[in-house]
CSV table of C-alpha atoms and ligand atoms in Angstrom, one decimal:
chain,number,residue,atom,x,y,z
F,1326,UNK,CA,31.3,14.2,-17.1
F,1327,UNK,CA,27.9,13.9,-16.6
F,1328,UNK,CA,25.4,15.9,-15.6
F,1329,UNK,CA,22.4,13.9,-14.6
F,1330,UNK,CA,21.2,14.6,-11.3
F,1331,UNK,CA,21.5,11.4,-8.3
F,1332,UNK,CA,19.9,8.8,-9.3
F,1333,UNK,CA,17.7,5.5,-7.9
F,1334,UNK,CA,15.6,3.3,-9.0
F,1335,UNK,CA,13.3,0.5,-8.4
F,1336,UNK,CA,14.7,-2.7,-10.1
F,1337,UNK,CA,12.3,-5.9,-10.1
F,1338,UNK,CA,10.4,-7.6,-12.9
F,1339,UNK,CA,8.1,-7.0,-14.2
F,1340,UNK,CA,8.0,-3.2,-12.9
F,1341,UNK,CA,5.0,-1.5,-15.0
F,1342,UNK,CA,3.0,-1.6,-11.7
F,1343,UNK,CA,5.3,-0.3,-9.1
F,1344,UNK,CA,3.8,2.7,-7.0
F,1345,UNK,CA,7.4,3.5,-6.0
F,1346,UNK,CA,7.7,6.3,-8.8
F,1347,UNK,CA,4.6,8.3,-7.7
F,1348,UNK,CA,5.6,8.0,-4.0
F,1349,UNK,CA,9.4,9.1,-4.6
F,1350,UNK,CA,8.3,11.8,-7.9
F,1351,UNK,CA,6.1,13.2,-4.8
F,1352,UNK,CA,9.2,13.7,-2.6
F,1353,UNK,CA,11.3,15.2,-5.0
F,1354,UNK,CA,9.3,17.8,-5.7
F,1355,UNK,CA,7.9,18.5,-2.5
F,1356,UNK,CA,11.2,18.9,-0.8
F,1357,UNK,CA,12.6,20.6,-3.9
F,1358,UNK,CA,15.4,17.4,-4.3
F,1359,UNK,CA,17.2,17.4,-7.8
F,1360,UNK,CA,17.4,13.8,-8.3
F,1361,UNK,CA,15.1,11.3,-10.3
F,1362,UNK,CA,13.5,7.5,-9.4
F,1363,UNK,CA,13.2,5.1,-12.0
F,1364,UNK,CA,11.8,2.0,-12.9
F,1365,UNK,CA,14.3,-0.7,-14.2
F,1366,UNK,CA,12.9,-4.3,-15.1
F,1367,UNK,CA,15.6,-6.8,-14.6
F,1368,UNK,CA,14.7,-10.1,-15.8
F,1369,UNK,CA,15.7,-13.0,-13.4
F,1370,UNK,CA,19.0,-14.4,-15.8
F,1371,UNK,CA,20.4,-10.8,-15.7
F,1372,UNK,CA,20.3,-9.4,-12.3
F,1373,UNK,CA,23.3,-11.4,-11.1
F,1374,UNK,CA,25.0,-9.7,-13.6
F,1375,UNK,CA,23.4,-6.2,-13.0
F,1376,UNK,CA,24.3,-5.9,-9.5
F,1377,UNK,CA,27.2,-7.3,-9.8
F,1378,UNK,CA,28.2,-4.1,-11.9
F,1379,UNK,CA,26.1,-2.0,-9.5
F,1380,UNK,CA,28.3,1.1,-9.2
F,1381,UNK,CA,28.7,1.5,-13.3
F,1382,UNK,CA,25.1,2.1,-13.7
F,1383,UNK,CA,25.1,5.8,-12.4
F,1384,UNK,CA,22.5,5.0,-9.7
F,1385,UNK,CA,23.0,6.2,-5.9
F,1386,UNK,CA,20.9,3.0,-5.2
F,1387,UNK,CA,18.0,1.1,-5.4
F,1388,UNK,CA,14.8,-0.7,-4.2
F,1389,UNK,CA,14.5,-4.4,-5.0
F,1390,UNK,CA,11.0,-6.1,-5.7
F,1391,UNK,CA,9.8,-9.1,-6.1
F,1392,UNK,CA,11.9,-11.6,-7.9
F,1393,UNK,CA,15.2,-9.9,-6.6
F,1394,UNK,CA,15.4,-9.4,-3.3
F,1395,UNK,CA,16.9,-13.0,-2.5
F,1396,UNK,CA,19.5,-11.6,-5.2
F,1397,UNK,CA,20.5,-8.5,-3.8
F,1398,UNK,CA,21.0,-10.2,-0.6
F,1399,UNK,CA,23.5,-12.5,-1.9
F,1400,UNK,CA,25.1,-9.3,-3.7
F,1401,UNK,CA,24.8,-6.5,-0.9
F,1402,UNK,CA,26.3,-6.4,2.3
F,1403,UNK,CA,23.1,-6.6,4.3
F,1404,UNK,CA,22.7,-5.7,7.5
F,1405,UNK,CA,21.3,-7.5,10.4
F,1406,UNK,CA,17.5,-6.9,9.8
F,1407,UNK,CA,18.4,-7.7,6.3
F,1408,UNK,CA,19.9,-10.6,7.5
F,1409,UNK,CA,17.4,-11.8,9.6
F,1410,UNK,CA,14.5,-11.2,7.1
F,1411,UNK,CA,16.6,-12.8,4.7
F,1412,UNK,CA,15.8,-10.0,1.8
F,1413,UNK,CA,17.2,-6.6,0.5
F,1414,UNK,CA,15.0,-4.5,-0.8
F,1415,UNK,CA,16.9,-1.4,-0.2
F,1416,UNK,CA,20.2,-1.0,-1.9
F,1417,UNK,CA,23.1,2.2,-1.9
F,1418,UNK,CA,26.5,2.6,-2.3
F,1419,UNK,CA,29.0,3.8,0.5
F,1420,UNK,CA,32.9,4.2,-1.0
F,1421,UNK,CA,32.4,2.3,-3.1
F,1422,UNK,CA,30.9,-0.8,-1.4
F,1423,UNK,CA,27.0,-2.0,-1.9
F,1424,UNK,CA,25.4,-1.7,0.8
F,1425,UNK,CA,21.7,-3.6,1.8
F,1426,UNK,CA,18.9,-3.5,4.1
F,1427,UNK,CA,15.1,-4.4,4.5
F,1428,UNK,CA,13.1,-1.2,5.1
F,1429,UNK,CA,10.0,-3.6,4.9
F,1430,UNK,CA,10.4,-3.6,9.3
F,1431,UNK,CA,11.1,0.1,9.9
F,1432,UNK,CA,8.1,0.8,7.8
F,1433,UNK,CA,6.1,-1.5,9.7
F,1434,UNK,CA,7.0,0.0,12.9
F,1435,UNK,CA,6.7,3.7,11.8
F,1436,UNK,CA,3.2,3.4,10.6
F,1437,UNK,CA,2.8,1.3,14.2
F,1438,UNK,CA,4.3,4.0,15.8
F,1439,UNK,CA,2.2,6.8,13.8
F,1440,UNK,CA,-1.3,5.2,13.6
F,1441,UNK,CA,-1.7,3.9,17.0
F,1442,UNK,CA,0.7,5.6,19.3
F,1443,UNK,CA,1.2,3.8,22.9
F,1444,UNK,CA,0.5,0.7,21.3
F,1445,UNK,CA,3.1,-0.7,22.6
F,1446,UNK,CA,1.6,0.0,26.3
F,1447,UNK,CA,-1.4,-2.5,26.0
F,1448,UNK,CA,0.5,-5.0,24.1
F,1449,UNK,CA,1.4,-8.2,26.2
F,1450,UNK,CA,1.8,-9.9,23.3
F,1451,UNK,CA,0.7,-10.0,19.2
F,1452,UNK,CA,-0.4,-12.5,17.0
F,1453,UNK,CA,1.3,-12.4,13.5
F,1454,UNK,CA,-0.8,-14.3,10.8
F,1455,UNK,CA,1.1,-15.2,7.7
F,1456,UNK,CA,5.0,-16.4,7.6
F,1457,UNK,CA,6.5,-15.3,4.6
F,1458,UNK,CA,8.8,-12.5,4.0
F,1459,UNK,CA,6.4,-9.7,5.4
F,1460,UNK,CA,5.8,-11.9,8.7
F,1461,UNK,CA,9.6,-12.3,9.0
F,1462,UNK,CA,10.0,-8.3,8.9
F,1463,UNK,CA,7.5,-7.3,11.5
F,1464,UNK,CA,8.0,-10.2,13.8
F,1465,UNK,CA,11.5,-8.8,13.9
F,1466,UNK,CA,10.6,-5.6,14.9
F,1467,UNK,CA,7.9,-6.6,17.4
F,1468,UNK,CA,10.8,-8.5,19.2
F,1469,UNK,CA,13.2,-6.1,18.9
F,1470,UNK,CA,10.6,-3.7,20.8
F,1471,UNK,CA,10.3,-6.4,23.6
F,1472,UNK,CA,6.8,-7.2,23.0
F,1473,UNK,CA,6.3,-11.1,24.5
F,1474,UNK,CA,5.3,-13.5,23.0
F,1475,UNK,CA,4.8,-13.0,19.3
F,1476,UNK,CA,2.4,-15.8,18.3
F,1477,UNK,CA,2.5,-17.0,14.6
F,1478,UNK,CA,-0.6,-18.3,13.0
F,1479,UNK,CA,-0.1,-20.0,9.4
F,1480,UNK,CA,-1.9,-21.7,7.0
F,1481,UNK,CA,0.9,-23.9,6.7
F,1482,UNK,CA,2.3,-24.8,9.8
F,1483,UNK,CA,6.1,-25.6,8.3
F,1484,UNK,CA,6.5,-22.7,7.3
F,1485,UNK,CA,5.4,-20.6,11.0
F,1486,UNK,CA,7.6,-23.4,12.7
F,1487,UNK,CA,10.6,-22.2,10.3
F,1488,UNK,CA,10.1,-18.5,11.1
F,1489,UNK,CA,9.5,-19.6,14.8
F,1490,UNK,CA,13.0,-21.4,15.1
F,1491,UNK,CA,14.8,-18.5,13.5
F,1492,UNK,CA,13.6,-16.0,16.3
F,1493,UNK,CA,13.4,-16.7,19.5
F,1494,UNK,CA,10.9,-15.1,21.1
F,1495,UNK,CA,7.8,-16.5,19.3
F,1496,UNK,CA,5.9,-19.4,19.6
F,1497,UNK,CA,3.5,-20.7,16.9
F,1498,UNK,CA,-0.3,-21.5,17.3
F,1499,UNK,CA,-2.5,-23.5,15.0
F,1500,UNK,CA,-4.1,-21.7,12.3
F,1501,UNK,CA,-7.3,-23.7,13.2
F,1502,UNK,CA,-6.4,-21.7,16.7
F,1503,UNK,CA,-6.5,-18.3,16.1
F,1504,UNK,CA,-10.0,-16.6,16.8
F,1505,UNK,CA,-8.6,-18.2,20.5
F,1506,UNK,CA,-6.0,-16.3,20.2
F,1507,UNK,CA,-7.0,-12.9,19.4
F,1508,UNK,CA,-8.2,-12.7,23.3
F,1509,UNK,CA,-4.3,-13.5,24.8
F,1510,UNK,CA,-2.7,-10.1,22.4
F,1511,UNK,CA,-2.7,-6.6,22.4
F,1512,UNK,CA,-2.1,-6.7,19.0
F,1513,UNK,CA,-3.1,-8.6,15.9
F,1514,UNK,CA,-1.6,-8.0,12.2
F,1515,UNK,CA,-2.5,-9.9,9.0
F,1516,UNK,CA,0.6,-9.9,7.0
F,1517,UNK,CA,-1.2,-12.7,4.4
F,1518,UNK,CA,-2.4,-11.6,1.4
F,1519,UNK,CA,-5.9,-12.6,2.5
F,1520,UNK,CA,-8.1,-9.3,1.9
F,1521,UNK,CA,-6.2,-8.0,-0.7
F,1522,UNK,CA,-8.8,-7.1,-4.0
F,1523,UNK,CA,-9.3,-10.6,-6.2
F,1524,UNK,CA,-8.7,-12.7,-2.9
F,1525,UNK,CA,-10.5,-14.1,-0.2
F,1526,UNK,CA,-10.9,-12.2,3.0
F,1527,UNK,CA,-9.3,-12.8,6.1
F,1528,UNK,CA,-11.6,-15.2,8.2
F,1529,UNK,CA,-10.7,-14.0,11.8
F,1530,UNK,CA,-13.4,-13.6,14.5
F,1531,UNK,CA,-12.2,-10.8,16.4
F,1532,UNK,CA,-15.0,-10.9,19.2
F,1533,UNK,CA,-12.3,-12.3,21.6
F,1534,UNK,CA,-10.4,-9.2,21.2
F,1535,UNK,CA,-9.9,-6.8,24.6
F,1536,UNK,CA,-10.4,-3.5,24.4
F,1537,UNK,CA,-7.9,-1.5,22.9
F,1538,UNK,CA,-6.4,-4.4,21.4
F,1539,UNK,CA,-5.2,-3.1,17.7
F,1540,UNK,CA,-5.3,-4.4,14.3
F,1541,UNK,CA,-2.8,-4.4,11.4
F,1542,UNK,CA,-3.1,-5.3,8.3
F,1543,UNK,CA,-0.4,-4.9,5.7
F,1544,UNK,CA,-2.7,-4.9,3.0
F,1545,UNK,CA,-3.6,-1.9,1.2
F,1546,UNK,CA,-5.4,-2.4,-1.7
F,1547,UNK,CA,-8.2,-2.0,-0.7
F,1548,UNK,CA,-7.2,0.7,1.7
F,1549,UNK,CA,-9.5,-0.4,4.1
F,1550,UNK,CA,-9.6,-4.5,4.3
F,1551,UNK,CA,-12.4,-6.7,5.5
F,1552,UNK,CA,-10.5,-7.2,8.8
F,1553,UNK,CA,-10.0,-3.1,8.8
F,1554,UNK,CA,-13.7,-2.5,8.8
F,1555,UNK,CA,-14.4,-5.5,11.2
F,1556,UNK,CA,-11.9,-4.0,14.0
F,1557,UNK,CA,-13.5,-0.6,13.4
F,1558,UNK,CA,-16.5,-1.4,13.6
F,1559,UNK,CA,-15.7,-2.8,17.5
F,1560,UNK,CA,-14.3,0.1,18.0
F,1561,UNK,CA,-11.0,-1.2,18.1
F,1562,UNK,CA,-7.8,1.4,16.7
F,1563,UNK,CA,-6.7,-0.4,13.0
F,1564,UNK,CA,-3.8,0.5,11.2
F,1565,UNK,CA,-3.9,0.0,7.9
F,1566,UNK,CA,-1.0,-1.5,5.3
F,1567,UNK,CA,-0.2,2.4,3.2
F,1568,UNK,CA,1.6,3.5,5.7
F,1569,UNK,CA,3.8,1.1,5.9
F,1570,UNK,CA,4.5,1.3,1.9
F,1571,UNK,CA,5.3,4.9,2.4
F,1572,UNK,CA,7.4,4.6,5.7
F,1573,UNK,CA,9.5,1.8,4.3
F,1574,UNK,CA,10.0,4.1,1.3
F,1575,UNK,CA,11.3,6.7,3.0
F,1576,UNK,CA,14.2,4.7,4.5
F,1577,UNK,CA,15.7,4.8,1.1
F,1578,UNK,CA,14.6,8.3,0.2
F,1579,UNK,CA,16.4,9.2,3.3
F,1580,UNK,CA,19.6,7.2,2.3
F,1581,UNK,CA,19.7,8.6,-1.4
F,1582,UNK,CA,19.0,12.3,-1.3
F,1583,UNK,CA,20.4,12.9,2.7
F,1584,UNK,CA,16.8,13.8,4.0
F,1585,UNK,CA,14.0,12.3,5.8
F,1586,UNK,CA,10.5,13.0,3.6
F,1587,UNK,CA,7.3,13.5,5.2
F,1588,UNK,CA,5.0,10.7,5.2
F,1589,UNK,CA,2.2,12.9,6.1
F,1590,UNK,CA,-1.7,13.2,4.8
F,1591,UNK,CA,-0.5,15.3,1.7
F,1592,UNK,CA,0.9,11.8,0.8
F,1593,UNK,CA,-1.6,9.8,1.6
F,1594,UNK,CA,-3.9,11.7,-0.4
F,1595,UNK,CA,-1.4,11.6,-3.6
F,1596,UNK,CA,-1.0,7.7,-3.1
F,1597,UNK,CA,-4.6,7.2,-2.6
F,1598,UNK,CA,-6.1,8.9,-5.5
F,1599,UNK,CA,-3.7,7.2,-7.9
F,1600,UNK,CA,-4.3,4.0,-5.9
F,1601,UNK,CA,-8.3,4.6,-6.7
F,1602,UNK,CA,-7.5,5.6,-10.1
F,1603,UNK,CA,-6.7,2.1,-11.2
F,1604,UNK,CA,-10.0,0.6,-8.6
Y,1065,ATR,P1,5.4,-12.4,1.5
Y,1065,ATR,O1,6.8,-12.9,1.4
Y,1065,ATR,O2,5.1,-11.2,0.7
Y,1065,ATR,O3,4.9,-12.3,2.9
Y,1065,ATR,P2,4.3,-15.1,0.8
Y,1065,ATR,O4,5.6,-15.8,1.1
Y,1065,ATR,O5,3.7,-15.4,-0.5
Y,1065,ATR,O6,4.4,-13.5,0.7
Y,1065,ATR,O7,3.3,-15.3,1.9
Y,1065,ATR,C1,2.0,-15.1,1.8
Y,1065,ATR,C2,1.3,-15.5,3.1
Y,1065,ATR,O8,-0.1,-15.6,2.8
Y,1065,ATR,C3,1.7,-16.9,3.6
Y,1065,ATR,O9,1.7,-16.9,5.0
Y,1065,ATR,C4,0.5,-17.8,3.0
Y,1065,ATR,O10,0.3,-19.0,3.8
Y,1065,ATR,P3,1.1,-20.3,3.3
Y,1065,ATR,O11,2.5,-20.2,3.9
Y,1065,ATR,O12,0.3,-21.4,3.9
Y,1065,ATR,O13,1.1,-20.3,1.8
Y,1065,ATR,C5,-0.6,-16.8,3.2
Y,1065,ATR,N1,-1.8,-17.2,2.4
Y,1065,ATR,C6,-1.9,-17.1,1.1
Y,1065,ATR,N2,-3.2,-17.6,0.7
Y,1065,ATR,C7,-3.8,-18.1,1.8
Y,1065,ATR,C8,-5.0,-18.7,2.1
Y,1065,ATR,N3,-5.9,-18.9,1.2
Y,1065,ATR,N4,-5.3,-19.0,3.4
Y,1065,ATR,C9,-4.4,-18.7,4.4
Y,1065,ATR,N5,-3.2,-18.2,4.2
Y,1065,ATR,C10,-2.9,-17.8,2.9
């Protein structure tokens, strides 16, 4: 019999970089959890076969990164954000079946929720730059919040008209059109990688933006983007991307150890410092 404590882990490849550990070691301790969070690297022609031998690897579950989430999709019975996003990225077992889901949405929303409460009072509307898997996830949870219309802005316009036939509910604009459309929303969130350190920043003009109208950016490293500054700097409430690493995190905390962790400015600080650590 063995003795080791519950068990997850964060499964992608490569992993060296995750910041899953520090977030979940900071849990554990803080709400005095025996258990442990891993790192597993996975290379892509073995994680068919490691998940489909899930249960005999001792683990109570798992978040997927990047290559694997398409994978665990296919493996896990996902639910219907999951589904919908068309990634798992959250993984546990329930008698003995694999169960899936996306936290990426719930995270998104959380932080929403947290950093800019009554958002949702202002906002006739949002425009979603971006259309990969990150767009997918908050679009999704703007919708299933009834804000009307979500606008999708990307680069490539293919790949916005995909997203945009997928869910009802949004309707896609011209990149070339989006300082226009930054005046029509109550809400504007950058879920490119645009910002991010080593790449360009986001070219939006927010001076069409009415007051109040708030800015998200998924991005968090740097904590506090190009767009982040701009918005505060018009005195208009931005959320940055952290908080939605941490809240999506805690979905599977939550799942694996039975309780709900604090994402709270103790955190923030821990995830920060190691975060600046490696500036
Ligand atoms: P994820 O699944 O994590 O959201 P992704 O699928 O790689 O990531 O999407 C990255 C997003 O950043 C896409 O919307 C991409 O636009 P394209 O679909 O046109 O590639 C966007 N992006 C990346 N570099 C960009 C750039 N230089 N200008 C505008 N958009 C960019």
């Amino acid at each position: 019999m063995s003795t080791r404590p519950p068990t997850a882990a964060v499964i992608g490849w490569p992993i060296a970089h995750s910041k899953s550990p520090s977030i979940f070691h900071h849990w554990l301790a803080r709400h005095g959890v025996d258990g442990l969070y891993e790192r597993i690297a996975v290379p892509p022609e073995r994680i068919d076969a490691f998940l489909e031998a899930f249960s005999t690897h001792g683990l109570v579950g798992a978040n997927v990164t990047v290559p694997h989430k398409e994978a665990a999709l296919r493996h896990a019975e996902p639910d219907a954000v999951a589904r919908a996003i068309g990634a798992v990225n959250t993984l546990w077992l329930e008698d003995g079946a694999l169960l899936g889901t996306n936290s990426d949405c719930a995270g998104f929303m959380r932080n929403l929720d947290d950093a800019a409460p009554g958002w949702a009072e202002g906002a006739e509307g949002a425009l979603v730059l971006g259309a990969g898997g990150a767009a997918r996830a908050v679009a999704y949870g703007l919708l299933e919040r009834g804000v009307r219309p979500v606008l999708l802005a990307n680069r490539t316009r293919d790949r916005a008209e995909a997203l945009a036939a997928a869910f009802p509910g949004t309707r896609v604009i011209d990149w070339a059109r989006r300082d226009a459309a930054v005046g029509e929303v109550g809400l504007v969130v950058n879920t490119t990688v645009l910002g991010m350190k080593g790449k360009d920043p986001l070219a939006l003009d927010l001076s069409a933006a009415r007051p109040g109208t708030v800015v998200a950016d998924i991005v968090y490293t740097p904590l506090a983007t190009p767009l982040l500054i701009d918005a505060a700097a018009r005195g208009l409430p931005a959320v940055g991307g952290l908080g939605m690493l941490l809240h999506q995190a805690a979905v599977g905390f939550e799942k694996w150890f039975g309780i709900a962790p604090a994402v709270d400015p103790p955190l923030f600080d821990a995830v920060e410092a190691e975060l600046a650590g490696e500036a």
